[in-house]
Amino acid sequence: MLTRIVRMTFKAEEVEAFIELFNETKDRIRHFEGCQYLELMRDYNDDSVFATYSHWENEEALNRYRHSELFGEVWKATKAKFADKPVAFSLKGFIQVD
């Protein structure tokens, strides 16, 4: 499994439009082949900062989504609302630490 986190900072006047966009597209993303989980989180201290937290079967599944028409549509609309460059990273499973 691959966990993907994308931190995004939006222009204050675009926050509500982004939330609407997410609500309109979340089910299509959640049902994209290989997506196992998708959640939107809001920063505790800054209402214009959000993060998506998603689980994918593997890197290939994430890349199929990232190269899909759906992603192109959603990302184009999302990035137009940014106030700052997004930060994205992928993680493997949990590491046992004693």
PDB file of C-alpha atoms in Angstrom, residues 21-84:
ATOM      1  CA  LEU A  21     -14.862  21.132  -5.905  1.00  0.00           C
ATOM      2  CA  PHE A  22     -13.641  18.450  -3.517  1.00  0.00           C
ATOM      3  CA  ASN A  23     -17.195  17.511  -2.543  1.00  0.00           C
ATOM      4  CA  GLU A  24     -18.198  17.292  -6.212  1.00  0.00           C
ATOM      5  CA  THR A  25     -15.281  15.019  -7.172  1.00  0.00           C
ATOM      6  CA  LYS A  26     -14.421  12.996  -4.051  1.00  0.00           C
ATOM      7  CA  ASP A  27     -16.625  10.016  -4.918  1.00  0.00           C
ATOM      8  CA  ARG A  28     -15.170   9.741  -8.422  1.00  0.00           C
ATOM      9  CA  ILE A  29     -11.652   9.770  -6.970  1.00  0.00           C
ATOM     10  CA  ARG A  30     -12.563   7.275  -4.233  1.00  0.00           C
ATOM     11  CA  HIS A  31     -13.945   4.914  -6.874  1.00  0.00           C
ATOM     12  CA  PHE A  32     -10.950   5.268  -9.189  1.00  0.00           C
ATOM     13  CA  GLU A  33      -9.326   1.870  -9.662  1.00  0.00           C
ATOM     14  CA  GLY A  34      -6.612   1.426  -7.051  1.00  0.00           C
ATOM     15  CA  CYS A  35      -7.820   4.106  -4.622  1.00  0.00           C
ATOM     16  CA  GLN A  36      -8.599   2.522  -1.272  1.00  0.00           C
ATOM     17  CA  TYR A  37      -9.222   5.631   0.828  1.00  0.00           C
ATOM     18  CA  LEU A  38      -9.455   9.416   0.456  1.00  0.00           C
ATOM     19  CA  GLU A  39      -9.927  12.066   3.116  1.00  0.00           C
ATOM     20  CA  LEU A  40      -9.646  15.856   3.191  1.00  0.00           C
ATOM     21  CA  MET A  41      -8.200  17.466   6.295  1.00  0.00           C
ATOM     22  CA  ARG A  42      -7.973  21.128   7.302  1.00  0.00           C
ATOM     23  CA  ASP A  43      -5.010  22.643   9.102  1.00  0.00           C
ATOM     24  CA  TYR A  44      -5.602  23.132  12.806  1.00  0.00           C
ATOM     25  CA  ASN A  45      -4.383  26.756  12.843  1.00  0.00           C
ATOM     26  CA  ASP A  46      -4.790  28.002   9.275  1.00  0.00           C
ATOM     27  CA  ASP A  47      -8.193  27.673   7.585  1.00  0.00           C
ATOM     28  CA  SER A  48      -6.675  28.159   4.130  1.00  0.00           C
ATOM     29  CA  VAL A  49      -4.422  25.088   4.397  1.00  0.00           C
ATOM     30  CA  PHE A  50      -5.717  21.606   3.561  1.00  0.00           C
ATOM     31  CA  ALA A  51      -4.262  18.164   3.010  1.00  0.00           C
ATOM     32  CA  THR A  52      -5.569  15.190   1.147  1.00  0.00           C
ATOM     33  CA  TYR A  53      -4.724  11.844   2.695  1.00  0.00           C
ATOM     34  CA  SER A  54      -5.185   8.855   0.421  1.00  0.00           C
ATOM     35  CA  HIS A  55      -4.302   5.161   0.220  1.00  0.00           C
ATOM     36  CA  TRP A  56      -3.484   3.478  -3.078  1.00  0.00           C
ATOM     37  CA  GLU A  57      -2.893  -0.173  -3.896  1.00  0.00           C
ATOM     38  CA  ASN A  58       0.603   0.695  -5.095  1.00  0.00           C
ATOM     39  CA  GLU A  59       2.604   3.335  -6.937  1.00  0.00           C
ATOM     40  CA  GLU A  60       1.324   2.143 -10.306  1.00  0.00           C
ATOM     41  CA  ALA A  61      -2.280   2.740  -9.214  1.00  0.00           C
ATOM     42  CA  LEU A  62      -1.441   6.257  -8.047  1.00  0.00           C
ATOM     43  CA  ASN A  63       0.358   6.980 -11.311  1.00  0.00           C
ATOM     44  CA  ARG A  64      -2.603   5.711 -13.357  1.00  0.00           C
ATOM     45  CA  TYR A  65      -4.757   8.203 -11.484  1.00  0.00           C
ATOM     46  CA  ARG A  66      -2.194  11.010 -11.879  1.00  0.00           C
ATOM     47  CA  HIS A  67      -2.198  10.428 -15.658  1.00  0.00           C
ATOM     48  CA  SER A  68      -5.974  10.133 -15.947  1.00  0.00           C
ATOM     49  CA  GLU A  69      -8.483  12.556 -17.419  1.00  0.00           C
ATOM     50  CA  LEU A  70     -10.114  12.803 -13.985  1.00  0.00           C
ATOM     51  CA  PHE A  71      -6.894  13.969 -12.333  1.00  0.00           C
ATOM     52  CA  GLY A  72      -6.240  16.444 -15.146  1.00  0.00           C
ATOM     53  CA  GLU A  73      -9.676  17.958 -14.658  1.00  0.00           C
ATOM     54  CA  VAL A  74      -9.514  18.114 -10.860  1.00  0.00           C
ATOM     55  CA  TRP A  75      -5.902  19.270 -10.601  1.00  0.00           C
ATOM     56  CA  LYS A  76      -6.325  22.056 -13.159  1.00  0.00           C
ATOM     57  CA  ALA A  77      -9.296  23.459 -11.227  1.00  0.00           C
ATOM     58  CA  THR A  78      -7.541  22.994  -7.877  1.00  0.00           C
ATOM     59  CA  LYS A  79      -4.188  24.556  -8.706  1.00  0.00           C
ATOM     60  CA  ALA A  80      -5.872  27.706 -10.022  1.00  0.00           C
ATOM     61  CA  LYS A  81      -6.934  28.332  -6.408  1.00  0.00           C
ATOM     62  CA  PHE A  82      -3.477  27.985  -4.800  1.00  0.00           C
ATOM     63  CA  ALA A  83      -1.790  30.739  -2.820  1.00  0.00           C
ATOM     64  CA  ASP A  84       1.433  28.710  -2.546  1.00  0.00           C
TER      65      ASP A  84
END
